[in-house]
Every structure is written in structure tokens, then in C-alpha cells.
Coordinates of C-alpha atoms and ligand atoms in Angstrom, one line a residue:
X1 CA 103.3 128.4 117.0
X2 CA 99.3 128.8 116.4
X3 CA 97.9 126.3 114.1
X4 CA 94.6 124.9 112.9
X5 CA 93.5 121.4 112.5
X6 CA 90.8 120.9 109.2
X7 CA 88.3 118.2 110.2
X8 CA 86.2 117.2 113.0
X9 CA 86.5 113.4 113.7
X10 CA 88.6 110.8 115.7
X11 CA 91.6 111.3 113.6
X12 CA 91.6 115.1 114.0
X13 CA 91.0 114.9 118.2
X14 CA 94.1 112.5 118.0
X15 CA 96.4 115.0 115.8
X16 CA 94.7 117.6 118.4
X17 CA 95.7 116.1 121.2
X18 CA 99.5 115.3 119.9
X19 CA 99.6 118.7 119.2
X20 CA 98.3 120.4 122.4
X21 CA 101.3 118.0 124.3
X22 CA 103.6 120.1 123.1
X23 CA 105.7 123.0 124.2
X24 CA 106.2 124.3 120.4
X25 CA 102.6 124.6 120.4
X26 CA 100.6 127.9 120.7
X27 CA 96.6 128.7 120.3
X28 CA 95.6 125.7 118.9
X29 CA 92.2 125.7 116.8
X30 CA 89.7 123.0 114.8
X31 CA 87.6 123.9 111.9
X32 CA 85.1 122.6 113.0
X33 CA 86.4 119.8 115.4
X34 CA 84.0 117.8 117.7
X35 CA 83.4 117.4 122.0
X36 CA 87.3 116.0 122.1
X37 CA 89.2 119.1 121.0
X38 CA 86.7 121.8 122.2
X39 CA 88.3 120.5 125.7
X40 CA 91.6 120.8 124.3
X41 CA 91.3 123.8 121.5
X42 CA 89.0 126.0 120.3
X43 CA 86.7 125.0 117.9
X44 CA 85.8 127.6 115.0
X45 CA 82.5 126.3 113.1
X46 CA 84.2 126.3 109.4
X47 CA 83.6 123.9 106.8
X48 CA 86.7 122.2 105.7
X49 CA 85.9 123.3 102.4
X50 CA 85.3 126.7 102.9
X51 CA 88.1 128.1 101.8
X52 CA 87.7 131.8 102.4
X53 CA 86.6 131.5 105.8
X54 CA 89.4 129.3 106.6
X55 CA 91.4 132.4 105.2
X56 CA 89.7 134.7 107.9
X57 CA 90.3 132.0 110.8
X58 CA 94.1 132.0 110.0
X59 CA 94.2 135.3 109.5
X60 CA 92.4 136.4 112.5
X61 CA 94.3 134.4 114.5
X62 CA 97.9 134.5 113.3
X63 CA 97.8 131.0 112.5
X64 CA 101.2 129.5 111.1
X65 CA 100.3 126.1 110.1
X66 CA 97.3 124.1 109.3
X67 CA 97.2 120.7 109.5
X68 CA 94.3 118.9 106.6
X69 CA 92.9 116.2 108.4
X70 CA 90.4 114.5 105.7
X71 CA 90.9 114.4 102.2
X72 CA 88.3 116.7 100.3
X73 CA 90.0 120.1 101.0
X74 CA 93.5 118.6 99.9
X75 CA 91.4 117.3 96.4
X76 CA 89.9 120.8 96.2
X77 CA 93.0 122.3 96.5
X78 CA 93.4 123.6 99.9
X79 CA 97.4 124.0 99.7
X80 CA 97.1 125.1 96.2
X81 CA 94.6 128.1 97.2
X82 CA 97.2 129.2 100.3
X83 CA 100.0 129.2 97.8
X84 CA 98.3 131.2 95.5
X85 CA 96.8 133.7 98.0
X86 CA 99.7 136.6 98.8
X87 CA 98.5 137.0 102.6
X88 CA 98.5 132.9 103.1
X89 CA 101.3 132.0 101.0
X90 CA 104.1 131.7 104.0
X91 CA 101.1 129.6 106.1
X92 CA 102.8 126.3 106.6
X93 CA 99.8 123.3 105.1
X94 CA 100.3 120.0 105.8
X95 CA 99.1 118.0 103.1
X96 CA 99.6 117.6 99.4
X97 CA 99.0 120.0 97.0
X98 CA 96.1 119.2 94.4
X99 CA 97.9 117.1 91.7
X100 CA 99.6 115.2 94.5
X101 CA 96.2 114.4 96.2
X102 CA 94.8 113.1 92.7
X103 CA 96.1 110.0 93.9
X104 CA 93.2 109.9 96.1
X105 CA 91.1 111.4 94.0
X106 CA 91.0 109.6 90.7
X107 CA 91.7 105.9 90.8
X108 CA 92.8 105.8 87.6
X109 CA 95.5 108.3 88.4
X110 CA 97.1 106.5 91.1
X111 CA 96.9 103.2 89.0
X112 CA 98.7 105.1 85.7
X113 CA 100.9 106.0 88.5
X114 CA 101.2 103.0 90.7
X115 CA 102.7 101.1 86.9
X116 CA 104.9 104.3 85.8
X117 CA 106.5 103.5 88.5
X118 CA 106.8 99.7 88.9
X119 CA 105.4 99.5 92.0
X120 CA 103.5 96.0 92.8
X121 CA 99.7 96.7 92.1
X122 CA 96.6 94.7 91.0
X123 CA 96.3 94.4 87.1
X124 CA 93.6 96.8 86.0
X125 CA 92.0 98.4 82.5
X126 CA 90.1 101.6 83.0
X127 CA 86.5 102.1 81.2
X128 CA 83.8 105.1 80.3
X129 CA 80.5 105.4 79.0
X130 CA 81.8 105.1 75.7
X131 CA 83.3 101.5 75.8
X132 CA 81.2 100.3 78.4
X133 CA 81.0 96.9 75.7
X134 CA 84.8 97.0 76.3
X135 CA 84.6 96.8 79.7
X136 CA 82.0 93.6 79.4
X137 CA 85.4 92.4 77.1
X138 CA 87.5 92.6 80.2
X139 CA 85.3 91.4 82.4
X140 CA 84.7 88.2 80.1
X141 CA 88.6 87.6 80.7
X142 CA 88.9 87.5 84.2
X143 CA 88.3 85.2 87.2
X144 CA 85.9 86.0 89.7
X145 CA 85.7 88.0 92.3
X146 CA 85.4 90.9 90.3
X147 CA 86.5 94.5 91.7
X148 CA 84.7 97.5 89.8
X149 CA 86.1 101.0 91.3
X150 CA 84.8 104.2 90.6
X151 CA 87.1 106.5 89.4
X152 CA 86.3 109.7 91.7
X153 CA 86.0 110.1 95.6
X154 CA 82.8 108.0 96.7
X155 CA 82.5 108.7 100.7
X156 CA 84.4 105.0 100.7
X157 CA 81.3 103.2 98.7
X158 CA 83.1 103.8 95.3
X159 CA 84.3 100.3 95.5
X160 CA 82.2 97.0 94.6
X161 CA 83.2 93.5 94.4
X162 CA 81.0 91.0 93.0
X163 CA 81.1 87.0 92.6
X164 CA 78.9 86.5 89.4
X165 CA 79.8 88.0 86.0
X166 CA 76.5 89.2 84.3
X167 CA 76.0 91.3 88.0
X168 CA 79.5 92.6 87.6
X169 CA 78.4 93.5 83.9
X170 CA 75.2 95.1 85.0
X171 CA 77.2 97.2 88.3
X172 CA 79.4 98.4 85.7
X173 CA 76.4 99.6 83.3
X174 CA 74.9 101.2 86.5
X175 CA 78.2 102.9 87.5
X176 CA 78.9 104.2 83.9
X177 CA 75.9 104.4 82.3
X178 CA 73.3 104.8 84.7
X179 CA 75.9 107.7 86.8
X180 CA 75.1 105.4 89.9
X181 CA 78.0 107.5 92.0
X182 CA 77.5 110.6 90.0
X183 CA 80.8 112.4 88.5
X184 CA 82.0 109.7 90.5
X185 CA 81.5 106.8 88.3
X186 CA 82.6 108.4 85.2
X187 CA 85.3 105.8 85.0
X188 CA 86.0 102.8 86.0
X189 CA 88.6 100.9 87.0
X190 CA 88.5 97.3 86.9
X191 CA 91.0 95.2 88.6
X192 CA 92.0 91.8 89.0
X193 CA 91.3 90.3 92.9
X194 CA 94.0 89.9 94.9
X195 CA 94.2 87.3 98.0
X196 CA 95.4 87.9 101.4
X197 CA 95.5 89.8 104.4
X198 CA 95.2 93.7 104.4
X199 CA 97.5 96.4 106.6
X200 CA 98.0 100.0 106.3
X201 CA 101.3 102.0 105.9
X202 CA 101.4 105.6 106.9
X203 CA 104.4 107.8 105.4
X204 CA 105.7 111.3 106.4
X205 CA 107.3 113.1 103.6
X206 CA 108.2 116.8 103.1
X207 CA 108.9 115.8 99.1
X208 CA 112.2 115.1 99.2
X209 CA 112.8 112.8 102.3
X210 CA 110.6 110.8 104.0
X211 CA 109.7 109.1 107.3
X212 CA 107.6 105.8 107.8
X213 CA 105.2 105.5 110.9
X214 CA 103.8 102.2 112.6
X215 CA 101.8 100.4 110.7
X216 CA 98.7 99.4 111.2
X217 CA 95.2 97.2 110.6
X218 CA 91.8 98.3 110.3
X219 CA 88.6 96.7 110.4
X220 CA 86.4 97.8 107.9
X221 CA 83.2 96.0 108.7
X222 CA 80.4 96.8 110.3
X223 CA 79.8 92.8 111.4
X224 CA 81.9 90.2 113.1
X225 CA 84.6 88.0 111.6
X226 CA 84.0 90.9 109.1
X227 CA 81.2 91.0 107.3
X228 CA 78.5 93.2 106.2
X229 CA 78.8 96.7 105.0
X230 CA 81.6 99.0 104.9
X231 CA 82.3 101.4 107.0
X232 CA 85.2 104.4 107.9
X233 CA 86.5 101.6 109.7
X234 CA 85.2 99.8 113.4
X235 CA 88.7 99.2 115.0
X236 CA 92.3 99.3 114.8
X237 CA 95.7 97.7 116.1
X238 CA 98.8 98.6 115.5
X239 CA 102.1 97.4 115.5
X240 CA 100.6 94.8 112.8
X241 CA 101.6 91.4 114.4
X242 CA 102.2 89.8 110.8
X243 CA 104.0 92.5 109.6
X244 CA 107.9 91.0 110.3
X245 CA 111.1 92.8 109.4
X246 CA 111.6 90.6 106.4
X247 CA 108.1 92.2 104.7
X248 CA 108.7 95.7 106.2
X249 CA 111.9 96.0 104.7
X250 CA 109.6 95.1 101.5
X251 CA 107.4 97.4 101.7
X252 CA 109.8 100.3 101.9
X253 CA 111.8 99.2 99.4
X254 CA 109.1 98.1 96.6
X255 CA 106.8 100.4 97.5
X256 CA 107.7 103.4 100.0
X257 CA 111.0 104.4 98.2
X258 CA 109.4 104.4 94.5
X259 CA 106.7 106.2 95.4
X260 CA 108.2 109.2 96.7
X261 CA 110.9 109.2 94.0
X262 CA 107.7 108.9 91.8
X263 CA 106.2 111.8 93.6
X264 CA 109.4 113.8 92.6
X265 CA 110.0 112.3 88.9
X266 CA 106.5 113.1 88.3
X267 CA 106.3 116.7 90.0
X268 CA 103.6 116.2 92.3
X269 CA 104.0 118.5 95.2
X270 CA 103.5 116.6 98.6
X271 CA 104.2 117.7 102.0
X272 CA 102.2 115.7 104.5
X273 CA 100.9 112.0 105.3
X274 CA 100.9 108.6 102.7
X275 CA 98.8 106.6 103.3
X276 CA 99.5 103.5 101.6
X277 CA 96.3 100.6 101.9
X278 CA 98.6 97.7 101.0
X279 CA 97.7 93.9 100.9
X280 CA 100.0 91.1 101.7
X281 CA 99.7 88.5 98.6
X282 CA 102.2 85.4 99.6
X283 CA 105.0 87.0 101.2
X284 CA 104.4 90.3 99.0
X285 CA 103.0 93.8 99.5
X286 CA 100.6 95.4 96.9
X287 CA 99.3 98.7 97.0
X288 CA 95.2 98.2 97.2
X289 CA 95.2 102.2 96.9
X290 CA 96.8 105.3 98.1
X291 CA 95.2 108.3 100.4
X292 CA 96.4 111.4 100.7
X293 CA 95.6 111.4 104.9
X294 CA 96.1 109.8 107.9
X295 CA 93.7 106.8 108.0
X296 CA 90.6 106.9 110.7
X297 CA 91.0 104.9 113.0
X298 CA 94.7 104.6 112.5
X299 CA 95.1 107.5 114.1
X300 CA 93.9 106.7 116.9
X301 CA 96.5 104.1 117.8
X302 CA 99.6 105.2 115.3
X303 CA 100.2 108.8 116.9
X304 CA 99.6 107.4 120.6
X305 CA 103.0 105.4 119.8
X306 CA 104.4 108.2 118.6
X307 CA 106.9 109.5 121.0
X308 CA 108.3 112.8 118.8
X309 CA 107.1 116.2 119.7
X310 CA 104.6 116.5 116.5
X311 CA 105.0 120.1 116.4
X312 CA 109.0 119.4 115.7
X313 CA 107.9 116.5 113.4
X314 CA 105.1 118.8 111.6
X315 CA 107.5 121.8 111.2
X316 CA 109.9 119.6 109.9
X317 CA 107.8 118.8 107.0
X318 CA 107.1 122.1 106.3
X319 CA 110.7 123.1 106.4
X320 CA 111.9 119.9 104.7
X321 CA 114.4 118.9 107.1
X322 CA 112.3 115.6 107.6
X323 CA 116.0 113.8 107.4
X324 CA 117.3 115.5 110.2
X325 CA 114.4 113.5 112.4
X326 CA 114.6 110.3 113.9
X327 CA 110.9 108.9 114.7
X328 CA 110.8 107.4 118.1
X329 CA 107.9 104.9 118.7
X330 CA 106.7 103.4 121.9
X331 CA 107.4 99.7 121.6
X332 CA 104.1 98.7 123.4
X333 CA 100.7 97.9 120.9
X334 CA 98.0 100.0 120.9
X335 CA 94.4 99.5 119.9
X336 CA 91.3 101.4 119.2
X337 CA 87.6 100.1 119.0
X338 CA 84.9 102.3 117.6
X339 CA 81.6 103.1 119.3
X340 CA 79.4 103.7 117.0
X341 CA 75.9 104.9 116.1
X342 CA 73.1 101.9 115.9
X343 CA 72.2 101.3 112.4
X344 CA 75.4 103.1 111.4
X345 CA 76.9 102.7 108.2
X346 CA 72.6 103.1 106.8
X347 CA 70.7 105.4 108.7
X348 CA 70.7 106.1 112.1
X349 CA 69.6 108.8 115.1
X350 CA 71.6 111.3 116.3
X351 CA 71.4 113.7 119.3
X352 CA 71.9 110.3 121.9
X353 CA 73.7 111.3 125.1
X354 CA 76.7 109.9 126.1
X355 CA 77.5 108.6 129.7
X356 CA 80.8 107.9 131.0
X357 CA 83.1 110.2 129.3
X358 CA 84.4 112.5 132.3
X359 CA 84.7 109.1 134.8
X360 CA 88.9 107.9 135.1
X361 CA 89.9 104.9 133.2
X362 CA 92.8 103.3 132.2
X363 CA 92.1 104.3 127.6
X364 CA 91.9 107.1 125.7
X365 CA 88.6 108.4 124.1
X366 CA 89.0 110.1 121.1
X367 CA 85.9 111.9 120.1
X368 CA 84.4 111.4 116.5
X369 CA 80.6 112.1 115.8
X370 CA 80.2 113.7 119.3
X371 CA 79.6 117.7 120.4
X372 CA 78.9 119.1 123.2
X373 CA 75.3 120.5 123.5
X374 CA 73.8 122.1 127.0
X375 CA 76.9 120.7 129.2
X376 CA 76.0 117.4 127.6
X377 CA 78.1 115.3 125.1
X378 CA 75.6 113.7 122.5
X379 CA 76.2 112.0 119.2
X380 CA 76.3 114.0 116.2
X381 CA 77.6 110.6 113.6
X382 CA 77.9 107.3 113.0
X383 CA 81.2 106.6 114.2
X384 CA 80.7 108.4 117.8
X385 CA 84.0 107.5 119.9
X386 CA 87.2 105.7 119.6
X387 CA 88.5 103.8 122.8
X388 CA 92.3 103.2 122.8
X389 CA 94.7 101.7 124.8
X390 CA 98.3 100.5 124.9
X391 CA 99.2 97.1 126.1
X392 CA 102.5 94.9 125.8
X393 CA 100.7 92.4 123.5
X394 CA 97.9 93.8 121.5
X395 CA 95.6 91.0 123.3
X396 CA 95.8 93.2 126.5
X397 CA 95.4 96.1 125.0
X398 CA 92.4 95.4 123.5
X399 CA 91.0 93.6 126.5
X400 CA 92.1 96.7 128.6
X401 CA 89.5 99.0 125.7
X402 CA 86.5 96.4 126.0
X403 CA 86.6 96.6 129.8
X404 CA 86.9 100.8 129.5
X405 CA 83.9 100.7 127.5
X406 CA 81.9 97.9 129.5
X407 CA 82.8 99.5 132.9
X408 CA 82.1 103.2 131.9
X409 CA 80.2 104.0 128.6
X410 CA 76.9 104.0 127.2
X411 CA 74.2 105.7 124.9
X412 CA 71.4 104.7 123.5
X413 CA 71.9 101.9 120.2
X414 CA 75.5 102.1 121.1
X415 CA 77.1 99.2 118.6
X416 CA 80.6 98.1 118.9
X417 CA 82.2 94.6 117.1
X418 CA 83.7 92.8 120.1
X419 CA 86.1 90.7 117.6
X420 CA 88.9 93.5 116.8
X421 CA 92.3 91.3 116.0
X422 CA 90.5 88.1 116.1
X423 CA 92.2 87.3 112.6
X424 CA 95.7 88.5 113.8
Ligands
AMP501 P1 89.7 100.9 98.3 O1 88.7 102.0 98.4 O2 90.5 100.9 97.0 O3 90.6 100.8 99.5 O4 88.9 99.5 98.3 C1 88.1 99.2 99.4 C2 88.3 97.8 99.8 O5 88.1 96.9 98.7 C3 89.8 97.5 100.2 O6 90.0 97.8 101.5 C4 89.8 96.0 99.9 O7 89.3 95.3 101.0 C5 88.9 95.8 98.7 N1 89.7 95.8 97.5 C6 90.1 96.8 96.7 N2 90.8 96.5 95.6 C7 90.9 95.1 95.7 C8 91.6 94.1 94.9 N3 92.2 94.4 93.8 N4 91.5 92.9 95.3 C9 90.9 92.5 96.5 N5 90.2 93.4 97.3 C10 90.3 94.7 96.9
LIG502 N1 90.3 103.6 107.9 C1 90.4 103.7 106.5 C2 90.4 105.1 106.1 O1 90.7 106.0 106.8 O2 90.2 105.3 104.9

């Protein structure tokens, strides 16, 4: 089968790189893809969004199935526009259609949805320009922290949480009144703060059946013992240590089982990933928010524990026959830590060359913000490189990805948090 991967960063090298180690698996192409999967694929320099040329790409190459790797072609309607488009619509796409991916893409949505369906989320009131005063209300009645969300997709910086109540008041003004994240900030949603430790629970469904992958933690961070900015995320491990039977057994049936029966109740069309950011309150889960995606870096160490030809696992998704497949995941951990850009998540220089890529070693590099330019690989991102490696505890794995990077690779203002798991 010939498919094409949508995206260009460490989680669509990974999915590449999945793909490409099967037997099922024909041409294989990234629009636009990075360094990683030009050595594995064939790049085609697409936008994501760019519909009509992502038309000609499949066309032209007799793609059967393309796999969405980020989330702003699934809100735009990527799956929608095949479907609708009489040369495309037998082209298997893995991802929701656009009413399913609202879940991402309004927060509001996914909360309306989140209580339709009883699942355990934070309390929450949603605001506008209009009863911005009303919003003050709420605020007035809660405890502090505050968290103020923006209702649309924000590039991840849609979320703020603040300590003090006139600042929350005045964020809030800014985000509604003052358009601080554009269309973005139309609405708000403010919820109440909830307590505890944070994990991330990926889900396979086809829309009828579905199929739960490893979980696993990501460090969002820029700074040790995280703090600092946000960022796409600085490191991940997986299996999640604190995750026990007793509270995965939770999470499916609180939370994974209700919301694909939701997804069906409510008619929202979803053939691809769930990604479910969850917090653990007590002993309980609570979905923090849903993506319509693989997370990055997830990626990087769920789908190297991943045993299933993904090709099999893809096409069974498409065909829904996802309950004929039983997942089979290496038992070993397996961790990722980002190299990234210095400066990275504010601004930062591009263009650096990387050393050490082609030498041997003993992790995987998954290419992010890197391309290849005059035989050289140089950073084109923030988030350049993720290093992962397996390990029987997730202690040796990670030590086994600091001495890869150490021992072999280097660019200029290269920045990496040397702390990944320390809280595990
Ligand atoms: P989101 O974009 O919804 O994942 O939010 C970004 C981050 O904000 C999350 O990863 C959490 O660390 C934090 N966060 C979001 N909602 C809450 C909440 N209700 N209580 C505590 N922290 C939250
Ligand atoms: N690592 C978090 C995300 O992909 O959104």
C-alpha cells in the first residue's frame, strides 16, 4: 500500500519509521516531513493545509491512505474534503473527520461534551465578550489558581493559570476583550484547578471499537523540576510508573469507554488516534483535555513499544475491524529527551548544523525541526531532535539517551533538561 504521512516533526518521523518496517507498506511519502523521513521516504514539500495539492500528491502517486499527523488539517477538515471529493473519496484518512476534531478545536466543545457524557472533568463556565462582567462573577467564586482557556487552537499558549484574582480578571479582559489570541480567545473557558500528577492516554478507534496504547508522561517545561514556559513538550517516558492496574482499569472504564460511546451517541465521525491529557486527582483520572493526534513526544516512545505491524493496525482502522486486533507492546520502558533549539519556546536561530547523527549508538533519533541542506543536517525549529531509548526500568533508559546525546551530538545553543522522570 502507498501512503502519505501529513506533518513534518518527531511524531511524524516516528509514524514514518513504523510504517516503513513493514512488509504491507509500499512508496511511502511526507508532506512535508523533515531530515528523518527523507532517509526513510520521500518528502513532497506540501503544506499540511494545502488541501488541493495534497489531492495532486495522492493522486500522482496512487496513494491509498494518509495518515494526519498534527491537528490543524483534521480541524480544517482534511477527512471531510476527501470524502467529499469523488477522485479521493475511497483514500483511506486516518484521523477524525471535522466535527470529531472540534474536540480539539473548541474547548468549549469538548467540555459540553466531556459532561453530556459523565465523564470526570474539571468544573468550568464558559464566557464572551458580552458577559465578560459574568465571567469576573465566576471568578469571584472560585479558589485560586485560576485556569482561563481560550476557546480555539492557540499553538499550545491558549492556556493561562494565574495565582491572583484581579490578574486573572484583567487576562480574561485581555483574552476576550482585548482579542489577545485572536479568533482564538472568543471564548473562554474557565475551570476550577485540579491537583495532582499529569499522564497521557492514547486511543485507537475506527468508531465503533477501540484499542488503548501505552501510556505515557510528558514534560512540558522548558526548565528543570519543571518550570518556566511551555513548550510542545521536552521529554517523555512511557509505560507511566504510577499508572497501576487498579487506575488503568479506571481510566478505561470512566473515561475511554464513554467517550467513544459518546463519539457514537453524538455522531461524530472518528477514525484515528485519542489522545486523552488526563490528570490523576487522589486515586482518580480527569480529562485535562482531549486532542485529536498522537501527542509529540509521545510518539517517540509509545510506537517504539509497539510491536503490531502498523500498516495491519492502520488498515484496520480504516476498515473497522479494529476488534479483530490484539495490540502487542514491548514490556521494556522507553524514553525520549528533546534537543532543542537555544532560546526555544521565545525566539531562537535556526540553520545550526548538527554533528553526530550518522555515528552508531545504542537510541533512536527521531528528527523534528531538522532538514537536510548541502549534505548537511541543520536545524530548521525549536524542538530539533528526539533521542529515545528502551531500557528494563525507565531509569536505564533514560541514562542510556543522556549518554547517546553526551557521547555523539552537538550544535550550536543545543539545550536539553537533564531531569526527565525525576518526579516519577
Ligand atoms: P491544555 O492545553 O488544556 O492541556 O492545558 C495546558 C496545561 O495546563 C495542562 O497540561 C495542565 O498542566 C494545565 N491545566 C489545564 N487545565 C487545568 C486544570 N483544570 N487544573 C490544573 N491544571 C490545568
Ligand atoms: N506533548 C503534548 C502534545 O503533543 O500536545
Amino acid at each position: 500500500m502507498n501512503i502519505l504521512v501529513l506533518g513534518s516533526g518527531g511524531r511524524e518521523h516516528t509514524i514514518t519509521w513504523k510504517l516503513a518496517q513493514s512488509e504491507k507498506c509500499g512508496n511511502l511519502f511526507v508532506a512535508p516531513g523533515n531530515s528523518g523521513t527523507a532517509k526513510i521516504a520521500k518528502n513532497v514539500p506540501v503544506s499540511v493545509t494545502d488541501f488541493p495539492a495534497i489531492k495532486d500528491v495522492v493522486l500522482n502517486n496512487n496513494i491509498e491512505m494518509v495518515i494526519v499527523g498534527p491537528e490543524d488539517p483534521l480541524v480544517q477538515g482534511v477527512h471531510d474534503y476527501f470524502l467529499a471529493d469523488e477522485e479521493l473519496k475511497n483514500v483511506a484518512v486516518i484521523g477524525p473527520q471535522k466535527a470529531a476534531a472540534t474536540l480539539e478545536g473548541s474547548k468549549e466543545f469538548a467540555k459540553e461534551f466531556l459532561f453530556r457524557h459523565n465523564i470526570p472533568t474539571a468544573a468550568y463556565q464558559s464566557f464572551n465578550a458580552q458577559n465578560v462582567e459574568d465571567g469576573y462573577a465566576f471568578l469571584e467564586t472560585l479558589n485560586p489558581p485560576y485556569v482561563l482557556k481560550a476557546d480555539g487552537l492557540a499553538a499550545g499558549k491558549g492556556v493561562v493559570i494565574l495565582n491572583d484574582l484581579e490578574e486573572a480578571k484583567a487576562e480574561l479582559k485581555r483574552m476576550l476583550v482585548d482579542a489577545k489570541f485572536g479568533d482564538a480567545s472568543t471564548k473562554v473557558v474557565i475551570e476550577e484547578f485540579l491537583d495532582g500528577i499529569e499522564l497521557s492516554c492514547f486511543v485507537l478507534t475506527d468508531g465503533k471499537n477501540y484499542k488503548i496504547l501505552p501510556t505515557a508522561k510528558d514534560y512540558k517545561r522548558i526548565g528543570e523540576g519543571d518550570t518556566g514556559l511551555n513548550t510542545g513538550g521536552m521529554g517523555a517516558v512511557s509505560p507511566v510508573p504510577f499508572a497501576d492496574q487498579a487506575f488503568l482499569d479506571k481510566i478505561e472504564n470512566q473515561i475511554v469507554k464513554p467517550t467513544i460511546e459518546g463519539l457514537q451517541k453524538d455522531n461524530l465521525p472518528y477514525k484515528g488516534f485519542v489522545f486523552i491529557g488526563l490528570i490523576k486527582v487522589g486515586d482518580d483520572p480527569k480529562v485535562i483535555e482531549y486532542n485529536v493526534r498522537m501527542g509529540d513526544p509521545e510518539t517517540e516512545v509509545v510506537l517504539p513499544r509497539l510491536k503490531n505491524d502498523f500498516v495491519v493496525l492502520m488498515d484496520a482502522i480504516a476498515n473497522q475491524t479494529l476488534d479483530k486486533v490484539t495490540l502487542e507492546v514491548d514490556q521494556r520502558s522507553a524514553t525520549t529527551i528533546m534537543l532543542v533549539s537555544g532560546g526555544y519556546p521565545e525566539a531562537y536561530e535556526k540553520g545550526k548544523e548538527i554533528f553526530g547523527v550518522e555515528k552508531p549508538m545504542d537510541s533512536i533519533l527521531f528528527h523534528a525541526g531538522a532538514q537536510e541542506k548541502d549534505g548537511k543536517i541543520v536545524t530548521s525549529g525549536g524542538r530539533v531532535m528526539a533521542v529515545t531509548s528502551y531500557g528494563e526500568t525507565y531509569q536505564e533508559a533514560i541514562k542510556k539517551s543522556y549518554q547517546t546525546i553526551e557521547n555523539n551530538l552537538k550544535f550550536d545553543k543545543m539545550y536539553y533538561r537533564k531531569d526527565i522522570g525525576f518526579d516519577l
